[in-house]
PDB file of C-alpha atoms in Angstrom:
ATOM      1  CA  UNK X   1       0.581   0.158  -0.108  1.00  0.00           C
ATOM      2  CA  UNK X   2       2.615   2.450   1.183  1.00  0.00           C
ATOM      3  CA  UNK X   3       4.538   2.192  -2.808  1.00  0.00           C
ATOM      4  CA  UNK X   4       1.743   3.848  -4.479  1.00  0.00           C
ATOM      5  CA  UNK X   5       2.514   7.234  -2.304  1.00  0.00           C
ATOM      6  CA  UNK X   6       6.108   6.378  -2.679  1.00  0.00           C
ATOM      7  CA  UNK X   7       6.585   9.298  -5.202  1.00  0.00           C
ATOM      8  CA  UNK X   8       3.698  11.796  -4.611  1.00  0.00           C
ATOM      9  CA  UNK X   9       5.781  13.961  -2.382  1.00  0.00           C
ATOM     10  CA  UNK X  10       2.366  16.159  -1.283  1.00  0.00           C
ATOM     11  CA  UNK X  11      -0.066  13.406  -1.275  1.00  0.00           C
ATOM     12  CA  UNK X  12      -0.421  11.851   2.111  1.00  0.00           C
ATOM     13  CA  UNK X  13      -0.954   7.656   2.923  1.00  0.00           C
ATOM     14  CA  UNK X  14      -3.614   5.970   4.581  1.00  0.00           C
ATOM     15  CA  UNK X  15      -2.020   6.687   7.769  1.00  0.00           C
ATOM     16  CA  UNK X  16      -1.757  10.342   7.128  1.00  0.00           C
ATOM     17  CA  UNK X  17       1.720   9.994   6.122  1.00  0.00           C
ATOM     18  CA  UNK X  18       4.140  12.151   3.690  1.00  0.00           C
ATOM     19  CA  UNK X  19       6.367   9.207   2.862  1.00  0.00           C
ATOM     20  CA  UNK X  20       8.696  11.338   0.780  1.00  0.00           C
ATOM     21  CA  UNK X  21       9.481  12.727   3.998  1.00  0.00           C
ATOM     22  CA  UNK X  22       9.764   9.763   5.763  1.00  0.00           C
ATOM     23  CA  UNK X  23      13.112   8.443   2.788  1.00  0.00           C
ATOM     24  CA  UNK X  24      13.632  12.126   4.381  1.00  0.00           C
ATOM     25  CA  UNK X  25      14.580  11.494   7.678  1.00  0.00           C
ATOM     26  CA  UNK X  26      16.416   7.791   7.145  1.00  0.00           C
ATOM     27  CA  UNK X  27      18.537   9.678   4.759  1.00  0.00           C
ATOM     28  CA  UNK X  28      18.977  12.143   8.054  1.00  0.00           C
ATOM     29  CA  UNK X  29      19.382   8.503   9.900  1.00  0.00           C
ATOM     30  CA  UNK X  30      22.176   7.332   7.801  1.00  0.00           C
ATOM     31  CA  UNK X  31      24.751   9.809   8.147  1.00  0.00           C
ATOM     32  CA  UNK X  32      27.698  10.648  10.560  1.00  0.00           C
ATOM     33  CA  UNK X  33      26.413  11.392  13.978  1.00  0.00           C
ATOM     34  CA  UNK X  34      26.144  15.170  15.060  1.00  0.00           C
ATOM     35  CA  UNK X  35      25.403  16.483  18.435  1.00  0.00           C
ATOM     36  CA  UNK X  36      25.275  19.820  20.058  1.00  0.00           C
ATOM     37  CA  UNK X  37      24.694  20.943  23.445  1.00  0.00           C
ATOM     38  CA  UNK X  38      24.110  24.472  25.992  1.00  0.00           C
ATOM     39  CA  UNK X  39      26.196  25.707  28.747  1.00  0.00           C
ATOM     40  CA  UNK X  40      25.792  28.874  31.041  1.00  0.00           C
ATOM     41  CA  UNK X  41      28.150  30.661  28.929  1.00  0.00           C
ATOM     42  CA  UNK X  42      27.971  29.176  24.898  1.00  0.00           C
ATOM     43  CA  UNK X  43      26.556  26.085  23.098  1.00  0.00           C
ATOM     44  CA  UNK X  44      29.364  24.017  21.105  1.00  0.00           C
ATOM     45  CA  UNK X  45      28.146  21.768  18.069  1.00  0.00           C
ATOM     46  CA  UNK X  46      30.355  18.888  17.071  1.00  0.00           C
ATOM     47  CA  UNK X  47      30.415  16.581  14.729  1.00  0.00           C
ATOM     48  CA  UNK X  48      32.117  13.449  12.611  1.00  0.00           C
ATOM     49  CA  UNK X  49      33.944  13.479   9.880  1.00  0.00           C
ATOM     50  CA  UNK X  50      34.593  11.016   7.734  1.00  0.00           C
ATOM     51  CA  UNK X  51      35.986  11.096   4.322  1.00  0.00           C
ATOM     52  CA  UNK X  52      35.423   8.352   1.975  1.00  0.00           C
ATOM     53  CA  UNK X  53      39.179   7.958   0.914  1.00  0.00           C
ATOM     54  CA  UNK X  54      42.490   8.633   3.037  1.00  0.00           C
ATOM     55  CA  UNK X  55      43.191  10.500  -0.527  1.00  0.00           C
ATOM     56  CA  UNK X  56      40.842  13.496   0.130  1.00  0.00           C
ATOM     57  CA  UNK X  57      41.469  16.419   1.344  1.00  0.00           C
ATOM     58  CA  UNK X  58      40.013  17.144   4.757  1.00  0.00           C
ATOM     59  CA  UNK X  59      40.510  20.926   4.627  1.00  0.00           C
ATOM     60  CA  UNK X  60      38.319  21.106   1.080  1.00  0.00           C
ATOM     61  CA  UNK X  61      34.789  20.904   3.185  1.00  0.00           C
ATOM     62  CA  UNK X  62      33.321  21.313   6.481  1.00  0.00           C
ATOM     63  CA  UNK X  63      30.604  20.169   8.246  1.00  0.00           C
ATOM     64  CA  UNK X  64      30.347  22.277  10.796  1.00  0.00           C
ATOM     65  CA  UNK X  65      29.633  25.848   8.992  1.00  0.00           C
ATOM     66  CA  UNK X  66      29.358  29.976   9.850  1.00  0.00           C
ATOM     67  CA  UNK X  67      25.793  31.168   9.380  1.00  0.00           C
ATOM     68  CA  UNK X  68      26.553  34.887  10.617  1.00  0.00           C
ATOM     69  CA  UNK X  69      29.212  36.018  13.237  1.00  0.00           C
ATOM     70  CA  UNK X  70      27.044  34.718  16.174  1.00  0.00           C
ATOM     71  CA  UNK X  71      25.677  31.757  14.466  1.00  0.00           C
ATOM     72  CA  UNK X  72      26.979  28.285  13.147  1.00  0.00           C
ATOM     73  CA  UNK X  73      25.134  25.290  11.860  1.00  0.00           C
ATOM     74  CA  UNK X  74      25.992  21.423  11.332  1.00  0.00           C
ATOM     75  CA  UNK X  75      23.684  18.660  10.011  1.00  0.00           C
ATOM     76  CA  UNK X  76      23.439  14.955   9.354  1.00  0.00           C
ATOM     77  CA  UNK X  77      22.394  13.837   5.874  1.00  0.00           C
ATOM     78  CA  UNK X  78      23.404  14.368   2.318  1.00  0.00           C
ATOM     79  CA  UNK X  79      26.346  16.976   2.200  1.00  0.00           C
ATOM     80  CA  UNK X  80      25.117  18.742  -1.792  1.00  0.00           C
ATOM     81  CA  UNK X  81      20.987  19.519   0.693  1.00  0.00           C
ATOM     82  CA  UNK X  82      23.570  21.539   3.217  1.00  0.00           C
ATOM     83  CA  UNK X  83      25.366  23.151   0.706  1.00  0.00           C
ATOM     84  CA  UNK X  84      22.103  24.471  -0.539  1.00  0.00           C
ATOM     85  CA  UNK X  85      21.097  25.241   2.954  1.00  0.00           C
ATOM     86  CA  UNK X  86      23.751  26.971   3.767  1.00  0.00           C
ATOM     87  CA  UNK X  87      23.961  29.272   0.927  1.00  0.00           C
ATOM     88  CA  UNK X  88      20.062  30.310   1.422  1.00  0.00           C
ATOM     89  CA  UNK X  89      20.693  30.834   5.229  1.00  0.00           C
ATOM     90  CA  UNK X  90      23.273  33.186   4.636  1.00  0.00           C
ATOM     91  CA  UNK X  91      21.798  35.120   2.720  1.00  0.00           C
ATOM     92  CA  UNK X  92      18.240  35.901   5.007  1.00  0.00           C
ATOM     93  CA  UNK X  93      21.259  36.655   7.410  1.00  0.00           C
ATOM     94  CA  UNK X  94      21.988  39.065   4.913  1.00  0.00           C
ATOM     95  CA  UNK X  95      19.370  40.195   4.082  1.00  0.00           C
ATOM     96  CA  UNK X  96      18.394  40.824   8.084  1.00  0.00           C
ATOM     97  CA  UNK X  97      21.719  42.785   8.896  1.00  0.00           C
ATOM     98  CA  UNK X  98      21.160  45.436   5.495  1.00  0.00           C
ATOM     99  CA  UNK X  99      17.487  45.999   7.113  1.00  0.00           C
ATOM    100  CA  UNK X 100      18.932  46.446  10.683  1.00  0.00           C
ATOM    101  CA  UNK X 101      22.416  46.619  10.678  1.00  0.00           C
ATOM    102  CA  UNK X 102      22.874  44.104  13.670  1.00  0.00           C
ATOM    103  CA  UNK X 103      22.739  40.380  13.150  1.00  0.00           C
ATOM    104  CA  UNK X 104      19.834  38.226  13.160  1.00  0.00           C
ATOM    105  CA  UNK X 105      18.876  36.305  16.798  1.00  0.00           C
ATOM    106  CA  UNK X 106      18.976  32.816  15.734  1.00  0.00           C
ATOM    107  CA  UNK X 107      15.532  32.048  16.847  1.00  0.00           C
ATOM    108  CA  UNK X 108      14.078  33.948  13.817  1.00  0.00           C
ATOM    109  CA  UNK X 109      17.150  32.571  11.258  1.00  0.00           C
ATOM    110  CA  UNK X 110      15.890  29.375  12.736  1.00  0.00           C
ATOM    111  CA  UNK X 111      12.519  29.853  11.422  1.00  0.00           C
ATOM    112  CA  UNK X 112      13.325  31.587   8.169  1.00  0.00           C
ATOM    113  CA  UNK X 113      15.509  28.485   7.316  1.00  0.00           C
ATOM    114  CA  UNK X 114      12.874  25.734   8.586  1.00  0.00           C
ATOM    115  CA  UNK X 115      10.095  27.751   6.205  1.00  0.00           C
ATOM    116  CA  UNK X 116      12.089  27.713   3.128  1.00  0.00           C
ATOM    117  CA  UNK X 117      12.242  23.077   3.664  1.00  0.00           C
ATOM    118  CA  UNK X 118       8.570  23.088   4.531  1.00  0.00           C
ATOM    119  CA  UNK X 119       7.813  24.875   1.664  1.00  0.00           C
ATOM    120  CA  UNK X 120       9.465  21.649   0.084  1.00  0.00           C
ATOM    121  CA  UNK X 121       7.587  19.376   1.633  1.00  0.00           C
ATOM    122  CA  UNK X 122       4.397  20.704  -0.023  1.00  0.00           C
ATOM    123  CA  UNK X 123       5.452  21.921  -3.750  1.00  0.00           C
ATOM    124  CA  UNK X 124       5.177  19.804  -7.431  1.00  0.00           C
ATOM    125  CA  UNK X 125       8.646  18.922  -8.557  1.00  0.00           C
ATOM    126  CA  UNK X 126      10.730  18.997  -5.417  1.00  0.00           C
ATOM    127  CA  UNK X 127      11.949  17.108  -2.788  1.00  0.00           C
ATOM    128  CA  UNK X 128      11.925  17.273   0.887  1.00  0.00           C
ATOM    129  CA  UNK X 129      15.977  18.302   1.549  1.00  0.00           C
ATOM    130  CA  UNK X 130      17.721  15.261   3.240  1.00  0.00           C
ATOM    131  CA  UNK X 131      19.272  16.927   5.673  1.00  0.00           C
ATOM    132  CA  UNK X 132      18.270  17.279   9.549  1.00  0.00           C
ATOM    133  CA  UNK X 133      20.435  20.870  10.854  1.00  0.00           C
ATOM    134  CA  UNK X 134      21.800  21.614  14.460  1.00  0.00           C
ATOM    135  CA  UNK X 135      22.238  25.447  14.641  1.00  0.00           C
ATOM    136  CA  UNK X 136      24.094  27.175  17.716  1.00  0.00           C
ATOM    137  CA  UNK X 137      24.061  31.304  18.458  1.00  0.00           C
ATOM    138  CA  UNK X 138      23.491  34.102  20.290  1.00  0.00           C
ATOM    139  CA  UNK X 139      19.937  35.504  21.198  1.00  0.00           C
ATOM    140  CA  UNK X 140      19.250  39.447  20.943  1.00  0.00           C
ATOM    141  CA  UNK X 141      20.715  39.984  24.423  1.00  0.00           C
ATOM    142  CA  UNK X 142      24.141  39.098  23.183  1.00  0.00           C
ATOM    143  CA  UNK X 143      24.665  36.351  26.146  1.00  0.00           C
ATOM    144  CA  UNK X 144      22.679  33.528  26.190  1.00  0.00           C
ATOM    145  CA  UNK X 145      22.695  31.086  23.316  1.00  0.00           C
ATOM    146  CA  UNK X 146      20.134  29.215  21.803  1.00  0.00           C
ATOM    147  CA  UNK X 147      20.249  25.752  20.221  1.00  0.00           C
ATOM    148  CA  UNK X 148      17.682  24.546  17.789  1.00  0.00           C
ATOM    149  CA  UNK X 149      17.176  21.389  15.833  1.00  0.00           C
ATOM    150  CA  UNK X 150      15.439  21.816  12.349  1.00  0.00           C
ATOM    151  CA  UNK X 151      13.946  18.418  10.041  1.00  0.00           C
ATOM    152  CA  UNK X 152      13.200  17.672   6.968  1.00  0.00           C
ATOM    153  CA  UNK X 153       9.223  18.573   7.622  1.00  0.00           C
ATOM    154  CA  UNK X 154      10.426  22.087   8.764  1.00  0.00           C
ATOM    155  CA  UNK X 155       9.772  21.396  12.162  1.00  0.00           C
ATOM    156  CA  UNK X 156      12.107  22.742  14.767  1.00  0.00           C
ATOM    157  CA  UNK X 157      12.251  22.624  17.928  1.00  0.00           C
ATOM    158  CA  UNK X 158      15.031  24.117  21.119  1.00  0.00           C
ATOM    159  CA  UNK X 159      16.823  21.774  23.233  1.00  0.00           C
ATOM    160  CA  UNK X 160      19.389  21.732  25.664  1.00  0.00           C
ATOM    161  CA  UNK X 161      21.392  18.897  23.959  1.00  0.00           C
ATOM    162  CA  UNK X 162      20.826  16.906  21.063  1.00  0.00           C
ATOM    163  CA  UNK X 163      22.035  14.425  18.478  1.00  0.00           C
ATOM    164  CA  UNK X 164      21.237  13.126  15.096  1.00  0.00           C
ATOM    165  CA  UNK X 165      22.324  10.696  12.403  1.00  0.00           C
ATOM    166  CA  UNK X 166      22.929   7.433  12.865  1.00  0.00           C
ATOM    167  CA  UNK X 167      24.666   6.936  16.199  1.00  0.00           C
ATOM    168  CA  UNK X 168      21.677   9.384  17.877  1.00  0.00           C
ATOM    169  CA  UNK X 169      19.450   7.416  20.309  1.00  0.00           C
ATOM    170  CA  UNK X 170      23.156   6.532  21.258  1.00  0.00           C
ATOM    171  CA  UNK X 171      24.187   9.506  22.226  1.00  0.00           C
ATOM    172  CA  UNK X 172      20.952  11.116  23.280  1.00  0.00           C
ATOM    173  CA  UNK X 173      21.359   8.417  26.063  1.00  0.00           C
ATOM    174  CA  UNK X 174      24.834   9.126  27.486  1.00  0.00           C
ATOM    175  CA  UNK X 175      23.549  13.362  27.168  1.00  0.00           C
ATOM    176  CA  UNK X 176      20.332  12.680  29.524  1.00  0.00           C
ATOM    177  CA  UNK X 177      23.679  10.934  31.977  1.00  0.00           C
ATOM    178  CA  UNK X 178      25.699  14.288  31.748  1.00  0.00           C
ATOM    179  CA  UNK X 179      23.778  16.819  30.394  1.00  0.00           C
ATOM    180  CA  UNK X 180      23.031  19.329  33.719  1.00  0.00           C
ATOM    181  CA  UNK X 181      21.815  23.039  33.817  1.00  0.00           C
ATOM    182  CA  UNK X 182      25.550  24.071  35.256  1.00  0.00           C
ATOM    183  CA  UNK X 183      27.493  23.253  32.659  1.00  0.00           C
ATOM    184  CA  UNK X 184      30.203  25.752  31.280  1.00  0.00           C
ATOM    185  CA  UNK X 185      31.539  25.927  27.721  1.00  0.00           C
ATOM    186  CA  UNK X 186      34.406  24.527  28.235  1.00  0.00           C
ATOM    187  CA  UNK X 187      33.036  21.547  30.034  1.00  0.00           C
ATOM    188  CA  UNK X 188      30.423  21.426  26.991  1.00  0.00           C
ATOM    189  CA  UNK X 189      33.202  20.538  24.981  1.00  0.00           C
ATOM    190  CA  UNK X 190      34.573  17.828  26.435  1.00  0.00           C
ATOM    191  CA  UNK X 191      30.745  16.622  27.007  1.00  0.00           C
ATOM    192  CA  UNK X 192      30.432  16.654  23.224  1.00  0.00           C
ATOM    193  CA  UNK X 193      33.678  15.229  22.184  1.00  0.00           C
ATOM    194  CA  UNK X 194      32.910  12.333  25.074  1.00  0.00           C
ATOM    195  CA  UNK X 195      29.500  11.771  23.805  1.00  0.00           C
ATOM    196  CA  UNK X 196      30.889  11.574  20.106  1.00  0.00           C
ATOM    197  CA  UNK X 197      33.323   8.582  21.221  1.00  0.00           C
ATOM    198  CA  UNK X 198      30.584   6.241  22.249  1.00  0.00           C
ATOM    199  CA  UNK X 199      30.386   5.566  18.558  1.00  0.00           C
ATOM    200  CA  UNK X 200      32.953   6.198  16.969  1.00  0.00           C
ATOM    201  CA  UNK X 201      34.754   3.473  14.896  1.00  0.00           C
ATOM    202  CA  UNK X 202      38.464   3.878  14.681  1.00  0.00           C
ATOM    203  CA  UNK X 203      40.546   6.268  16.379  1.00  0.00           C
ATOM    204  CA  UNK X 204      39.298  10.026  17.013  1.00  0.00           C
ATOM    205  CA  UNK X 205      42.074  12.333  15.686  1.00  0.00           C
ATOM    206  CA  UNK X 206      41.676  16.246  15.462  1.00  0.00           C
ATOM    207  CA  UNK X 207      41.227  16.038  11.140  1.00  0.00           C
ATOM    208  CA  UNK X 208      37.752  13.180  11.524  1.00  0.00           C
ATOM    209  CA  UNK X 209      36.133  15.812  14.025  1.00  0.00           C
ATOM    210  CA  UNK X 210      35.158  19.177  14.169  1.00  0.00           C
ATOM    211  CA  UNK X 211      33.890  21.191  16.680  1.00  0.00           C
ATOM    212  CA  UNK X 212      32.130  25.079  17.237  1.00  0.00           C
ATOM    213  CA  UNK X 213      31.960  26.588  19.736  1.00  0.00           C
ATOM    214  CA  UNK X 214      29.469  30.294  20.392  1.00  0.00           C
ATOM    215  CA  UNK X 215      29.914  32.502  23.050  1.00  0.00           C
ATOM    216  CA  UNK X 216      29.809  35.985  23.897  1.00  0.00           C
ATOM    217  CA  UNK X 217      32.335  36.693  21.489  1.00  0.00           C
ATOM    218  CA  UNK X 218      30.432  35.775  18.567  1.00  0.00           C
ATOM    219  CA  UNK X 219      30.675  32.068  17.210  1.00  0.00           C
ATOM    220  CA  UNK X 220      33.951  29.902  15.281  1.00  0.00           C
ATOM    221  CA  UNK X 221      35.253  26.208  13.721  1.00  0.00           C
ATOM    222  CA  UNK X 222      37.709  24.950  16.532  1.00  0.00           C
ATOM    223  CA  UNK X 223      41.298  24.835  14.609  1.00  0.00           C
ATOM    224  CA  UNK X 224      42.736  21.366  14.330  1.00  0.00           C
ATOM    225  CA  UNK X 225      45.286  22.438  16.991  1.00  0.00           C
ATOM    226  CA  UNK X 226      42.657  23.430  20.000  1.00  0.00           C
ATOM    227  CA  UNK X 227      40.069  19.941  18.946  1.00  0.00           C
ATOM    228  CA  UNK X 228      44.027  18.352  19.275  1.00  0.00           C
ATOM    229  CA  UNK X 229      44.257  19.522  22.726  1.00  0.00           C
ATOM    230  CA  UNK X 230      41.014  18.705  24.079  1.00  0.00           C
ATOM    231  CA  UNK X 231      41.676  15.141  23.105  1.00  0.00           C
ATOM    232  CA  UNK X 232      44.963  15.188  24.510  1.00  0.00           C
ATOM    233  CA  UNK X 233      43.001  16.733  27.515  1.00  0.00           C
ATOM    234  CA  UNK X 234      40.076  13.934  27.855  1.00  0.00           C
ATOM    235  CA  UNK X 235      43.050  10.510  27.110  1.00  0.00           C
ATOM    236  CA  UNK X 236      45.413  12.123  30.205  1.00  0.00           C
TER     237      UNK X 236
END
């Protein structure tokens, strides 16, 4: 019965589902694990960065991306779809800055990205984006931060800690045990690395994970040397 509705984006199945969105969520679930954690003085996102071959230049692509000076994102799912959303998100942020002469609040940016993703679930000739995003950024007060998850359906939620990708269940279980309301950013980075280690295949190095942080100074992706120092501190 499901196959009758599998190729129609705008037709609901008898169970009330848009099957193409279910398939998009499967693409997310097969992607590398990504996670985010809020802290009292910032937020962190982290992800596995697996290359198809050791011959690939790992500096030629990134999974943790800057959206604005005060916001960044990471994804799980299809990389090409991420590039489209990244370009759209940056364009939306630039339009806001040109109008108001200030960086777009993270919640407003998330709402606009989610709107783009939702529109791709109800139009003919397109398909849903095969990615979920974790977005972190500064709130309007310039001090506190937000962490949001956006799914292929266009739904979004604010989280204290979240995980997406193939090891999502184990990562969430680990985060539920380790997270607390008084977590500081440095501890959040350590927790993020430990969470990734839970389902990591092989040896974790500064070249096969990426970490991004946001605090009152803005968003940035950690340099490989910084990631190496964190890994050494955890191993000590």
